[in-house]
PDB file of C-alpha atoms in Angstrom:
ATOM      1  CA  UNK A   1       0.000   0.000   0.000  1.00 69.00           C
ATOM      2  CA  UNK A   2       1.326   3.423  -0.911  1.00 90.00           C
ATOM      3  CA  UNK A   3       1.932   5.478   2.212  1.00 95.00           C
ATOM      4  CA  UNK A   4       0.027   8.692   2.881  1.00 97.00           C
ATOM      5  CA  UNK A   5       2.388  11.647   3.079  1.00 97.00           C
ATOM      6  CA  UNK A   6       1.557  14.229   5.754  1.00 98.00           C
ATOM      7  CA  UNK A   7       3.168  17.582   6.498  1.00 98.00           C
ATOM      8  CA  UNK A   8       3.369  17.948  10.274  1.00 98.00           C
ATOM      9  CA  UNK A   9       4.088  21.300  11.942  1.00 98.00           C
ATOM     10  CA  UNK A  10       5.069  20.752  15.561  1.00 98.00           C
ATOM     11  CA  UNK A  11       7.800  21.992  17.863  1.00 97.00           C
ATOM     12  CA  UNK A  12      10.886  19.897  18.445  1.00 95.00           C
ATOM     13  CA  UNK A  13       9.826  18.398  21.772  1.00 97.00           C
ATOM     14  CA  UNK A  14      11.817  15.434  23.001  1.00 97.00           C
ATOM     15  CA  UNK A  15       8.553  13.504  23.366  1.00 98.00           C
ATOM     16  CA  UNK A  16       7.662  13.876  19.661  1.00 98.00           C
ATOM     17  CA  UNK A  17      11.187  13.724  18.217  1.00 97.00           C
ATOM     18  CA  UNK A  18      11.343   9.956  17.730  1.00 98.00           C
ATOM     19  CA  UNK A  19       8.230  10.067  15.551  1.00 98.00           C
ATOM     20  CA  UNK A  20       9.354  13.078  13.540  1.00 97.00           C
ATOM     21  CA  UNK A  21      12.811  11.553  12.992  1.00 96.00           C
ATOM     22  CA  UNK A  22      11.398   8.227  11.836  1.00 96.00           C
ATOM     23  CA  UNK A  23      12.643   6.219  14.837  1.00 97.00           C
ATOM     24  CA  UNK A  24       8.958   5.574  15.568  1.00 98.00           C
ATOM     25  CA  UNK A  25       6.745   4.769  12.587  1.00 97.00           C
ATOM     26  CA  UNK A  26       3.046   5.484  12.068  1.00 97.00           C
ATOM     27  CA  UNK A  27       1.777   2.596   9.994  1.00 96.00           C
ATOM     28  CA  UNK A  28       0.904   3.694   6.444  1.00 97.00           C
ATOM     29  CA  UNK A  29       2.181   7.251   6.980  1.00 98.00           C
ATOM     30  CA  UNK A  30       5.330   9.160   6.105  1.00 97.00           C
ATOM     31  CA  UNK A  31       5.879  12.709   7.317  1.00 97.00           C
ATOM     32  CA  UNK A  32       7.647  15.953   6.569  1.00 97.00           C
ATOM     33  CA  UNK A  33       8.405  17.728   9.846  1.00 97.00           C
ATOM     34  CA  UNK A  34       8.101  21.523  10.009  1.00 97.00           C
ATOM     35  CA  UNK A  35       9.626  23.005  13.174  1.00 97.00           C
ATOM     36  CA  UNK A  36       8.795  26.673  13.757  1.00 96.00           C
ATOM     37  CA  UNK A  37       8.060  28.861  16.797  1.00 94.00           C
ATOM     38  CA  UNK A  38       4.679  27.784  18.151  1.00 95.00           C
ATOM     39  CA  UNK A  39       3.141  31.222  17.603  1.00 93.00           C
ATOM     40  CA  UNK A  40       3.988  31.008  13.908  1.00 95.00           C
ATOM     41  CA  UNK A  41       2.643  27.461  13.653  1.00 97.00           C
ATOM     42  CA  UNK A  42      -0.651  28.526  15.245  1.00 97.00           C
ATOM     43  CA  UNK A  43      -0.985  31.661  13.142  1.00 95.00           C
ATOM     44  CA  UNK A  44      -0.281  30.062   9.786  1.00 96.00           C
ATOM     45  CA  UNK A  45      -2.569  27.108  10.399  1.00 97.00           C
ATOM     46  CA  UNK A  46      -5.333  29.339  11.772  1.00 96.00           C
ATOM     47  CA  UNK A  47      -5.231  31.631   8.735  1.00 95.00           C
ATOM     48  CA  UNK A  48      -4.166  29.392   5.878  1.00 96.00           C
ATOM     49  CA  UNK A  49      -4.319  25.690   6.963  1.00 97.00           C
ATOM     50  CA  UNK A  50      -0.844  25.383   5.466  1.00 97.00           C
ATOM     51  CA  UNK A  51      -0.053  21.839   6.603  1.00 97.00           C
ATOM     52  CA  UNK A  52      -1.920  18.584   7.133  1.00 98.00           C
ATOM     53  CA  UNK A  53      -1.241  18.127  10.843  1.00 98.00           C
ATOM     54  CA  UNK A  54      -0.489  20.973  13.218  1.00 98.00           C
ATOM     55  CA  UNK A  55       0.284  21.662  16.818  1.00 98.00           C
ATOM     56  CA  UNK A  56      -2.430  24.065  17.965  1.00 98.00           C
ATOM     57  CA  UNK A  57      -3.341  26.213  20.939  1.00 98.00           C
ATOM     58  CA  UNK A  58      -6.224  24.572  22.796  1.00 98.00           C
ATOM     59  CA  UNK A  59      -7.927  27.954  23.171  1.00 98.00           C
ATOM     60  CA  UNK A  60      -7.742  28.677  19.455  1.00 98.00           C
ATOM     61  CA  UNK A  61      -8.956  25.215  18.551  1.00 98.00           C
ATOM     62  CA  UNK A  62     -11.988  25.192  20.841  1.00 98.00           C
ATOM     63  CA  UNK A  63     -12.866  28.749  19.818  1.00 98.00           C
ATOM     64  CA  UNK A  64     -12.780  27.788  16.136  1.00 97.00           C
ATOM     65  CA  UNK A  65     -14.985  24.758  16.806  1.00 98.00           C
ATOM     66  CA  UNK A  66     -17.451  26.917  18.748  1.00 98.00           C
ATOM     67  CA  UNK A  67     -17.643  29.311  15.796  1.00 97.00           C
ATOM     68  CA  UNK A  68     -18.579  26.567  13.356  1.00 97.00           C
ATOM     69  CA  UNK A  69     -15.255  25.479  11.855  1.00 97.00           C
ATOM     70  CA  UNK A  70     -15.868  22.124  10.174  1.00 96.00           C
ATOM     71  CA  UNK A  71     -12.604  21.695   8.273  1.00 97.00           C
ATOM     72  CA  UNK A  72     -10.467  20.786  11.291  1.00 98.00           C
ATOM     73  CA  UNK A  73     -10.517  18.071  13.916  1.00 98.00           C
ATOM     74  CA  UNK A  74      -8.044  16.802  16.510  1.00 98.00           C
ATOM     75  CA  UNK A  75      -6.508  13.838  18.276  1.00 98.00           C
ATOM     76  CA  UNK A  76      -6.021  13.907  22.082  1.00 98.00           C
ATOM     77  CA  UNK A  77      -2.256  14.362  21.956  1.00 98.00           C
ATOM     78  CA  UNK A  78      -1.045  17.182  24.201  1.00 98.00           C
ATOM     79  CA  UNK A  79       2.552  18.153  23.420  1.00 98.00           C
ATOM     80  CA  UNK A  80       2.642  21.134  25.792  1.00 98.00           C
ATOM     81  CA  UNK A  81       1.365  21.309  29.354  1.00 98.00           C
ATOM     82  CA  UNK A  82       2.309  24.074  31.761  1.00 97.00           C
ATOM     83  CA  UNK A  83       1.206  25.419  35.107  1.00 98.00           C
ATOM     84  CA  UNK A  84       0.832  29.170  34.711  1.00 97.00           C
ATOM     85  CA  UNK A  85       1.062  30.870  38.089  1.00 97.00           C
ATOM     86  CA  UNK A  86       4.581  31.702  36.900  1.00 97.00           C
ATOM     87  CA  UNK A  87       3.179  33.796  34.036  1.00 97.00           C
ATOM     88  CA  UNK A  88       2.154  36.875  36.068  1.00 98.00           C
ATOM     89  CA  UNK A  89       4.748  39.665  35.769  1.00 98.00           C
ATOM     90  CA  UNK A  90       4.881  42.994  37.588  1.00 98.00           C
ATOM     91  CA  UNK A  91       7.246  45.946  37.866  1.00 97.00           C
ATOM     92  CA  UNK A  92       9.725  45.226  40.651  1.00 97.00           C
ATOM     93  CA  UNK A  93       8.993  48.482  42.454  1.00 95.00           C
ATOM     94  CA  UNK A  94       5.216  47.935  42.574  1.00 93.00           C
ATOM     95  CA  UNK A  95       3.684  46.439  45.758  1.00 94.00           C
ATOM     96  CA  UNK A  96       1.793  43.682  43.954  1.00 96.00           C
ATOM     97  CA  UNK A  97       2.574  40.368  45.607  1.00 95.00           C
ATOM     98  CA  UNK A  98      -0.585  38.266  45.470  1.00 95.00           C
ATOM     99  CA  UNK A  99      -3.592  37.876  43.153  1.00 96.00           C
ATOM    100  CA  UNK A 100      -5.906  39.944  45.335  1.00 95.00           C
ATOM    101  CA  UNK A 101      -3.652  42.937  44.642  1.00 97.00           C
ATOM    102  CA  UNK A 102      -4.795  42.818  41.001  1.00 97.00           C
ATOM    103  CA  UNK A 103      -8.389  43.704  41.857  1.00 97.00           C
ATOM    104  CA  UNK A 104      -9.211  47.076  40.324  1.00 97.00           C
ATOM    105  CA  UNK A 105      -5.904  47.168  38.473  1.00 97.00           C
ATOM    106  CA  UNK A 106      -4.897  47.510  34.800  1.00 98.00           C
ATOM    107  CA  UNK A 107      -3.581  44.254  33.406  1.00 98.00           C
ATOM    108  CA  UNK A 108      -1.985  43.701  29.998  1.00 98.00           C
ATOM    109  CA  UNK A 109      -2.349  40.529  27.932  1.00 97.00           C
ATOM    110  CA  UNK A 110      -1.126  39.567  24.435  1.00 95.00           C
ATOM    111  CA  UNK A 111      -4.557  38.329  23.281  1.00 94.00           C
ATOM    112  CA  UNK A 112      -7.818  37.164  24.819  1.00 97.00           C
ATOM    113  CA  UNK A 113      -7.882  33.763  23.106  1.00 97.00           C
ATOM    114  CA  UNK A 114      -4.630  32.390  24.517  1.00 96.00           C
ATOM    115  CA  UNK A 115      -4.666  29.079  26.366  1.00 98.00           C
ATOM    116  CA  UNK A 116      -2.334  30.148  29.154  1.00 98.00           C
ATOM    117  CA  UNK A 117      -4.548  33.153  29.852  1.00 98.00           C
ATOM    118  CA  UNK A 118      -7.667  30.998  30.112  1.00 98.00           C
ATOM    119  CA  UNK A 119      -6.030  29.142  33.004  1.00 98.00           C
ATOM    120  CA  UNK A 120      -4.597  32.285  34.633  1.00 98.00           C
ATOM    121  CA  UNK A 121      -7.917  34.154  34.452  1.00 98.00           C
ATOM    122  CA  UNK A 122      -9.714  31.089  35.817  1.00 98.00           C
ATOM    123  CA  UNK A 123      -7.207  30.937  38.661  1.00 98.00           C
ATOM    124  CA  UNK A 124      -7.807  34.600  39.451  1.00 97.00           C
ATOM    125  CA  UNK A 125     -11.581  34.106  39.365  1.00 97.00           C
ATOM    126  CA  UNK A 126     -11.992  30.738  41.088  1.00 97.00           C
ATOM    127  CA  UNK A 127      -9.023  30.463  43.430  1.00 96.00           C
ATOM    128  CA  UNK A 128      -8.181  34.114  44.157  1.00 96.00           C
ATOM    129  CA  UNK A 129     -11.675  35.665  44.077  1.00 97.00           C
ATOM    130  CA  UNK A 130     -10.849  38.324  41.457  1.00 97.00           C
ATOM    131  CA  UNK A 131     -13.655  38.438  38.845  1.00 96.00           C
ATOM    132  CA  UNK A 132     -12.864  39.309  35.230  1.00 97.00           C
ATOM    133  CA  UNK A 133     -14.910  42.507  35.470  1.00 97.00           C
ATOM    134  CA  UNK A 134     -12.792  43.740  38.408  1.00 97.00           C
ATOM    135  CA  UNK A 135      -9.789  44.206  36.119  1.00 98.00           C
ATOM    136  CA  UNK A 136      -9.232  46.633  33.234  1.00 98.00           C
ATOM    137  CA  UNK A 137      -7.735  44.509  30.452  1.00 98.00           C
ATOM    138  CA  UNK A 138      -5.350  45.907  27.812  1.00 97.00           C
ATOM    139  CA  UNK A 139      -4.273  44.017  24.706  1.00 96.00           C
ATOM    140  CA  UNK A 140      -0.844  44.496  23.046  1.00 96.00           C
ATOM    141  CA  UNK A 141       2.125  42.399  21.960  1.00 94.00           C
ATOM    142  CA  UNK A 142       4.596  41.580  24.715  1.00 96.00           C
ATOM    143  CA  UNK A 143       7.819  43.012  23.280  1.00 94.00           C
ATOM    144  CA  UNK A 144       6.886  45.122  20.243  1.00 92.00           C
ATOM    145  CA  UNK A 145       4.101  47.454  19.180  1.00 87.00           C
ATOM    146  CA  UNK A 146       1.520  45.293  17.418  1.00 78.00           C
ATOM    147  CA  UNK A 147      -2.143  44.408  17.693  1.00 66.00           C
ATOM    148  CA  UNK A 148      -4.418  41.880  16.091  1.00 70.00           C
ATOM    149  CA  UNK A 149      -6.748  39.140  17.294  1.00 78.00           C
ATOM    150  CA  UNK A 150      -6.698  36.216  14.855  1.00 88.00           C
ATOM    151  CA  UNK A 151      -9.538  34.504  16.707  1.00 92.00           C
ATOM    152  CA  UNK A 152     -12.429  36.687  17.828  1.00 93.00           C
ATOM    153  CA  UNK A 153     -13.685  36.273  21.409  1.00 96.00           C
ATOM    154  CA  UNK A 154     -17.231  36.816  22.639  1.00 96.00           C
ATOM    155  CA  UNK A 155     -16.455  38.915  25.674  1.00 96.00           C
ATOM    156  CA  UNK A 156     -18.631  38.497  28.775  1.00 96.00           C
ATOM    157  CA  UNK A 157     -20.824  41.387  29.825  1.00 95.00           C
ATOM    158  CA  UNK A 158     -18.956  43.927  31.935  1.00 96.00           C
ATOM    159  CA  UNK A 159     -15.468  43.017  30.734  1.00 97.00           C
ATOM    160  CA  UNK A 160     -13.356  45.998  29.640  1.00 97.00           C
ATOM    161  CA  UNK A 161     -10.821  45.054  26.952  1.00 96.00           C
ATOM    162  CA  UNK A 162      -8.848  47.820  25.234  1.00 96.00           C
ATOM    163  CA  UNK A 163      -6.476  47.294  22.281  1.00 94.00           C
ATOM    164  CA  UNK A 164      -3.225  49.270  22.322  1.00 95.00           C
ATOM    165  CA  UNK A 165      -1.695  48.983  18.831  1.00 92.00           C
ATOM    166  CA  UNK A 166       1.188  51.420  19.214  1.00 94.00           C
ATOM    167  CA  UNK A 167       2.953  50.192  22.380  1.00 96.00           C
ATOM    168  CA  UNK A 168       4.266  46.940  23.829  1.00 97.00           C
ATOM    169  CA  UNK A 169       3.100  45.442  27.105  1.00 97.00           C
ATOM    170  CA  UNK A 170       6.655  45.665  28.428  1.00 98.00           C
ATOM    171  CA  UNK A 171       6.830  49.391  27.727  1.00 97.00           C
ATOM    172  CA  UNK A 172       3.442  49.922  29.339  1.00 98.00           C
ATOM    173  CA  UNK A 173       4.481  47.970  32.440  1.00 98.00           C
ATOM    174  CA  UNK A 174       7.719  49.905  32.912  1.00 98.00           C
ATOM    175  CA  UNK A 175       5.911  53.224  32.362  1.00 98.00           C
ATOM    176  CA  UNK A 176       3.293  52.344  34.977  1.00 97.00           C
ATOM    177  CA  UNK A 177       0.427  52.345  32.467  1.00 98.00           C
ATOM    178  CA  UNK A 178      -0.443  48.755  33.359  1.00 98.00           C
ATOM    179  CA  UNK A 179       0.083  47.217  36.783  1.00 98.00           C
ATOM    180  CA  UNK A 180       0.834  43.673  35.617  1.00 98.00           C
ATOM    181  CA  UNK A 181       1.101  41.614  32.473  1.00 98.00           C
ATOM    182  CA  UNK A 182      -0.021  38.027  32.006  1.00 98.00           C
ATOM    183  CA  UNK A 183       1.876  36.203  29.294  1.00 97.00           C
ATOM    184  CA  UNK A 184       2.899  32.649  28.447  1.00 95.00           C
ATOM    185  CA  UNK A 185       6.142  33.877  26.865  1.00 94.00           C
ATOM    186  CA  UNK A 186       8.083  35.928  29.443  1.00 97.00           C
ATOM    187  CA  UNK A 187       8.999  39.491  28.478  1.00 97.00           C
ATOM    188  CA  UNK A 188      12.302  39.626  26.620  1.00 97.00           C
ATOM    189  CA  UNK A 189      13.795  42.090  29.092  1.00 98.00           C
ATOM    190  CA  UNK A 190      12.969  39.736  31.970  1.00 98.00           C
ATOM    191  CA  UNK A 191      14.668  36.842  30.172  1.00 97.00           C
ATOM    192  CA  UNK A 192      17.722  39.058  29.632  1.00 98.00           C
ATOM    193  CA  UNK A 193      17.942  39.722  33.362  1.00 97.00           C
ATOM    194  CA  UNK A 194      16.436  43.213  33.583  1.00 97.00           C
ATOM    195  CA  UNK A 195      15.715  43.613  37.304  1.00 98.00           C
ATOM    196  CA  UNK A 196      12.906  46.124  36.715  1.00 98.00           C
ATOM    197  CA  UNK A 197      10.522  43.229  35.996  1.00 98.00           C
ATOM    198  CA  UNK A 198       9.785  40.312  38.330  1.00 98.00           C
ATOM    199  CA  UNK A 199       7.356  37.459  38.640  1.00 98.00           C
ATOM    200  CA  UNK A 200       4.532  38.213  41.031  1.00 97.00           C
ATOM    201  CA  UNK A 201       5.036  34.818  42.669  1.00 97.00           C
ATOM    202  CA  UNK A 202       8.675  34.479  43.655  1.00 94.00           C
ATOM    203  CA  UNK A 203       8.113  30.849  44.662  1.00 96.00           C
ATOM    204  CA  UNK A 204       5.773  30.013  41.802  1.00 97.00           C
ATOM    205  CA  UNK A 205       6.564  26.288  42.041  1.00 96.00           C
ATOM    206  CA  UNK A 206       4.913  26.143  45.477  1.00 96.00           C
ATOM    207  CA  UNK A 207       1.849  27.996  44.163  1.00 97.00           C
ATOM    208  CA  UNK A 208       1.556  25.660  41.197  1.00 97.00           C
ATOM    209  CA  UNK A 209       1.924  22.509  43.285  1.00 97.00           C
ATOM    210  CA  UNK A 210      -0.744  23.845  45.643  1.00 97.00           C
ATOM    211  CA  UNK A 211      -3.011  24.481  42.644  1.00 97.00           C
ATOM    212  CA  UNK A 212      -2.529  20.884  41.480  1.00 97.00           C
ATOM    213  CA  UNK A 213      -3.227  19.505  44.963  1.00 97.00           C
ATOM    214  CA  UNK A 214      -6.382  21.622  45.271  1.00 97.00           C
ATOM    215  CA  UNK A 215      -7.821  21.089  41.783  1.00 97.00           C
ATOM    216  CA  UNK A 216      -6.290  17.988  40.192  1.00 97.00           C
ATOM    217  CA  UNK A 217      -5.887  20.051  37.004  1.00 98.00           C
ATOM    218  CA  UNK A 218      -2.649  19.707  35.018  1.00 98.00           C
ATOM    219  CA  UNK A 219      -3.144  22.456  32.427  1.00 98.00           C
ATOM    220  CA  UNK A 220      -3.113  21.403  28.772  1.00 98.00           C
ATOM    221  CA  UNK A 221      -1.722  24.105  26.497  1.00 98.00           C
ATOM    222  CA  UNK A 222      -1.623  22.547  23.018  1.00 98.00           C
ATOM    223  CA  UNK A 223      -3.205  19.712  21.077  1.00 98.00           C
ATOM    224  CA  UNK A 224      -2.684  18.208  17.604  1.00 98.00           C
ATOM    225  CA  UNK A 225      -5.175  19.133  14.866  1.00 98.00           C
ATOM    226  CA  UNK A 226      -5.708  17.715  11.382  1.00 98.00           C
ATOM    227  CA  UNK A 227      -7.388  18.950   8.256  1.00 98.00           C
ATOM    228  CA  UNK A 228     -10.684  17.085   8.187  1.00 97.00           C
ATOM    229  CA  UNK A 229     -10.566  16.401   4.456  1.00 97.00           C
ATOM    230  CA  UNK A 230      -7.661  14.043   5.193  1.00 96.00           C
ATOM    231  CA  UNK A 231      -9.452  12.113   7.912  1.00 96.00           C
ATOM    232  CA  UNK A 232     -12.554  11.897   5.724  1.00 96.00           C
ATOM    233  CA  UNK A 233     -10.429  10.405   2.930  1.00 96.00           C
ATOM    234  CA  UNK A 234      -8.280   8.207   5.214  1.00 96.00           C
ATOM    235  CA  UNK A 235     -10.174   7.580   8.476  1.00 95.00           C
ATOM    236  CA  UNK A 236      -7.425   5.287   9.780  1.00 96.00           C
ATOM    237  CA  UNK A 237      -4.725   7.962   9.951  1.00 97.00           C
ATOM    238  CA  UNK A 238      -6.029   9.441  13.224  1.00 97.00           C
ATOM    239  CA  UNK A 239      -5.577   6.251  15.218  1.00 96.00           C
ATOM    240  CA  UNK A 240      -2.202   5.514  13.639  1.00 97.00           C
ATOM    241  CA  UNK A 241      -0.956   9.020  14.382  1.00 97.00           C
ATOM    242  CA  UNK A 242      -2.176   8.751  17.959  1.00 97.00           C
ATOM    243  CA  UNK A 243      -0.281   5.467  18.434  1.00 97.00           C
ATOM    244  CA  UNK A 244       2.926   6.943  17.007  1.00 98.00           C
ATOM    245  CA  UNK A 245       2.777  10.042  19.199  1.00 98.00           C
ATOM    246  CA  UNK A 246       2.118   7.838  22.237  1.00 98.00           C
ATOM    247  CA  UNK A 247       5.018   5.492  21.456  1.00 98.00           C
ATOM    248  CA  UNK A 248       7.382   8.429  20.945  1.00 98.00           C
ATOM    249  CA  UNK A 249       6.290   9.960  24.247  1.00 98.00           C
ATOM    250  CA  UNK A 250       6.820   6.729  26.178  1.00 97.00           C
ATOM    251  CA  UNK A 251      10.378   6.529  24.854  1.00 97.00           C
ATOM    252  CA  UNK A 252      10.954  10.095  26.046  1.00 97.00           C
ATOM    253  CA  UNK A 253       9.642   9.339  29.546  1.00 96.00           C
ATOM    254  CA  UNK A 254      12.063   6.421  29.782  1.00 96.00           C
ATOM    255  CA  UNK A 255      14.947   8.719  28.821  1.00 96.00           C
ATOM    256  CA  UNK A 256      13.909  11.307  31.390  1.00 95.00           C
ATOM    257  CA  UNK A 257      13.843   8.685  34.174  1.00 94.00           C
ATOM    258  CA  UNK A 258      17.178   7.096  33.274  1.00 94.00           C
ATOM    259  CA  UNK A 259      19.129   6.871  36.546  1.00 93.00           C
ATOM    260  CA  UNK A 260      22.299   5.702  34.849  1.00 94.00           C
ATOM    261  CA  UNK A 261      23.130   8.603  32.539  1.00 93.00           C
ATOM    262  CA  UNK A 262      21.659  12.091  32.231  1.00 92.00           C
ATOM    263  CA  UNK A 263      19.952  12.287  28.826  1.00 93.00           C
ATOM    264  CA  UNK A 264      18.947  15.930  29.233  1.00 93.00           C
ATOM    265  CA  UNK A 265      21.330  18.767  30.203  1.00 94.00           C
ATOM    266  CA  UNK A 266      19.487  19.237  33.494  1.00 93.00           C
ATOM    267  CA  UNK A 267      21.110  18.263  36.825  1.00 94.00           C
ATOM    268  CA  UNK A 268      19.114  15.610  38.709  1.00 94.00           C
ATOM    269  CA  UNK A 269      16.928  15.039  35.656  1.00 93.00           C
ATOM    270  CA  UNK A 270      15.942  11.516  36.750  1.00 94.00           C
ATOM    271  CA  UNK A 271      15.022  12.817  40.208  1.00 95.00           C
ATOM    272  CA  UNK A 272      12.650  15.357  38.675  1.00 94.00           C
ATOM    273  CA  UNK A 273      11.076  12.500  36.700  1.00 95.00           C
ATOM    274  CA  UNK A 274      10.679  10.443  39.881  1.00 95.00           C
ATOM    275  CA  UNK A 275       9.019  13.359  41.654  1.00 95.00           C
ATOM    276  CA  UNK A 276       6.671  13.878  38.688  1.00 95.00           C
ATOM    277  CA  UNK A 277       5.747  10.194  38.807  1.00 95.00           C
ATOM    278  CA  UNK A 278       4.982  10.500  42.518  1.00 94.00           C
ATOM    279  CA  UNK A 279       2.709  13.503  41.889  1.00 94.00           C
ATOM    280  CA  UNK A 280       0.989  12.546  38.630  1.00 94.00           C
ATOM    281  CA  UNK A 281       1.298   8.772  38.324  1.00 93.00           C
ATOM    282  CA  UNK A 282       3.428   6.431  36.242  1.00 92.00           C
ATOM    283  CA  UNK A 283       2.441   8.119  32.975  1.00 95.00           C
ATOM    284  CA  UNK A 284       2.935  11.698  34.089  1.00 95.00           C
ATOM    285  CA  UNK A 285       2.264  13.145  30.616  1.00 97.00           C
ATOM    286  CA  UNK A 286      -0.915  11.319  29.592  1.00 97.00           C
ATOM    287  CA  UNK A 287      -2.559  11.427  26.174  1.00 97.00           C
ATOM    288  CA  UNK A 288      -6.120  10.313  25.452  1.00 96.00           C
ATOM    289  CA  UNK A 289      -9.447  11.645  26.689  1.00 96.00           C
ATOM    290  CA  UNK A 290     -10.253   9.757  29.882  1.00 96.00           C
ATOM    291  CA  UNK A 291      -6.954  10.394  31.712  1.00 96.00           C
ATOM    292  CA  UNK A 292      -7.428  14.092  30.914  1.00 97.00           C
ATOM    293  CA  UNK A 293     -11.199  14.497  31.117  1.00 97.00           C
ATOM    294  CA  UNK A 294     -11.142  16.497  34.354  1.00 98.00           C
ATOM    295  CA  UNK A 295      -8.659  19.022  32.961  1.00 98.00           C
ATOM    296  CA  UNK A 296     -10.409  19.201  29.587  1.00 98.00           C
ATOM    297  CA  UNK A 297     -13.870  19.724  31.085  1.00 98.00           C
ATOM    298  CA  UNK A 298     -12.568  22.409  33.445  1.00 98.00           C
ATOM    299  CA  UNK A 299     -10.830  24.175  30.561  1.00 98.00           C
ATOM    300  CA  UNK A 300     -13.990  24.167  28.429  1.00 98.00           C
ATOM    301  CA  UNK A 301     -16.004  25.596  31.314  1.00 98.00           C
ATOM    302  CA  UNK A 302     -13.433  28.340  31.824  1.00 98.00           C
ATOM    303  CA  UNK A 303     -13.397  29.072  28.084  1.00 98.00           C
ATOM    304  CA  UNK A 304     -17.180  29.488  28.118  1.00 98.00           C
ATOM    305  CA  UNK A 305     -17.130  31.730  31.203  1.00 98.00           C
ATOM    306  CA  UNK A 306     -14.513  33.959  29.597  1.00 98.00           C
ATOM    307  CA  UNK A 307     -16.032  34.207  26.126  1.00 98.00           C
ATOM    308  CA  UNK A 308     -13.188  32.311  24.479  1.00 98.00           C
ATOM    309  CA  UNK A 309     -15.835  30.035  22.970  1.00 98.00           C
ATOM    310  CA  UNK A 310     -19.086  31.337  21.490  1.00 98.00           C
ATOM    311  CA  UNK A 311     -21.141  28.397  22.762  1.00 98.00           C
ATOM    312  CA  UNK A 312     -20.611  25.523  25.167  1.00 97.00           C
ATOM    313  CA  UNK A 313     -18.311  22.898  23.694  1.00 98.00           C
ATOM    314  CA  UNK A 314     -18.069  19.307  24.942  1.00 97.00           C
ATOM    315  CA  UNK A 315     -14.918  17.228  25.244  1.00 97.00           C
ATOM    316  CA  UNK A 316     -16.174  14.467  22.982  1.00 93.00           C
ATOM    317  CA  UNK A 317     -16.868  16.749  20.011  1.00 95.00           C
ATOM    318  CA  UNK A 318     -13.273  17.947  19.940  1.00 97.00           C
ATOM    319  CA  UNK A 319     -11.513  14.705  19.100  1.00 97.00           C
ATOM    320  CA  UNK A 320     -11.925  11.996  16.488  1.00 92.00           C
ATOM    321  CA  UNK A 321     -13.564   8.940  18.042  1.00 86.00           C
ATOM    322  CA  UNK A 322     -11.041   6.642  16.337  1.00 79.00           C
ATOM    323  CA  UNK A 323      -8.267   8.225  18.400  1.00 78.00           C
ATOM    324  CA  UNK A 324      -9.885   8.533  21.826  1.00 72.00           C
ATOM    325  CA  UNK A 325      -7.554   5.879  23.264  1.00 66.00           C
ATOM    326  CA  UNK A 326      -5.172   3.108  22.276  1.00 65.00           C
ATOM    327  CA  UNK A 327      -6.363  -0.352  21.311  1.00 56.00           C
ATOM    328  CA  UNK A 328      -4.577  -2.846  23.515  1.00 55.00           C
ATOM    329  CA  UNK A 329      -4.454  -6.638  23.106  1.00 42.00           C
TER     330      UNK A 329
END
């Protein structure tokens, strides 16, 4: 049988690398791997559907589905997961040290329909008691002057959301025109060591572990989407892709837990893997629907509350049934 050739745009994660390199095979499929910054992958697939299979922001994907997109579908593969209490940045000199301090403040964000921000806003609302309408929201790019929303939100009543096309969030923060910025990608100046910007939570790891213990939610950032015309023509590719991504991930988890040699340039790498296993279970990066249903359902509820989706979306309508889980013998 002639193999189906698929272009796959996904970041170079260790847990997908063995599939993209060909070490792990998806039966009946050959791939061309496109590795770009995730923002570019999301943007180009959102606007042009440039490749067959794409890493995609969960927020963008569910928003598109809620707005009637019928030409895309997904498999429950989640290449990026990230707790986001670390993504709140403030000016070092400002006395803003806990979420309650953001009530009544001006807060900058790079876009409304960003997955990380869905989780941060939900945390502010549900854990910290700061409703969306108690903040003045400003939209701008993090490091440069730019403004556009590629996916249109349906903002809840009472939410104030102001675009600022001619300034960056970083400039606004340092000038005192916003009190904090929420962003998945840290400000460039912060990454370069500029001491004028700090994380609101100095010990964000403790906050994020507490969030996990309280909620049981391990935030999912990205999923893997496919052009539906391909799955209509070749229904079997979804399950075969799912299996390949799963096999590649399992090989990565074994590498991370190797107590003999350090396979990542991170001291005590295997110890971090052991601690993750103790917190999250033996498969501490699960794919599939059922192991992730609690997180997925919470995310969809948050997305509806925040106007990221235009109608309620259910977990089961997001993913192809043929790739809900692995078939085991």
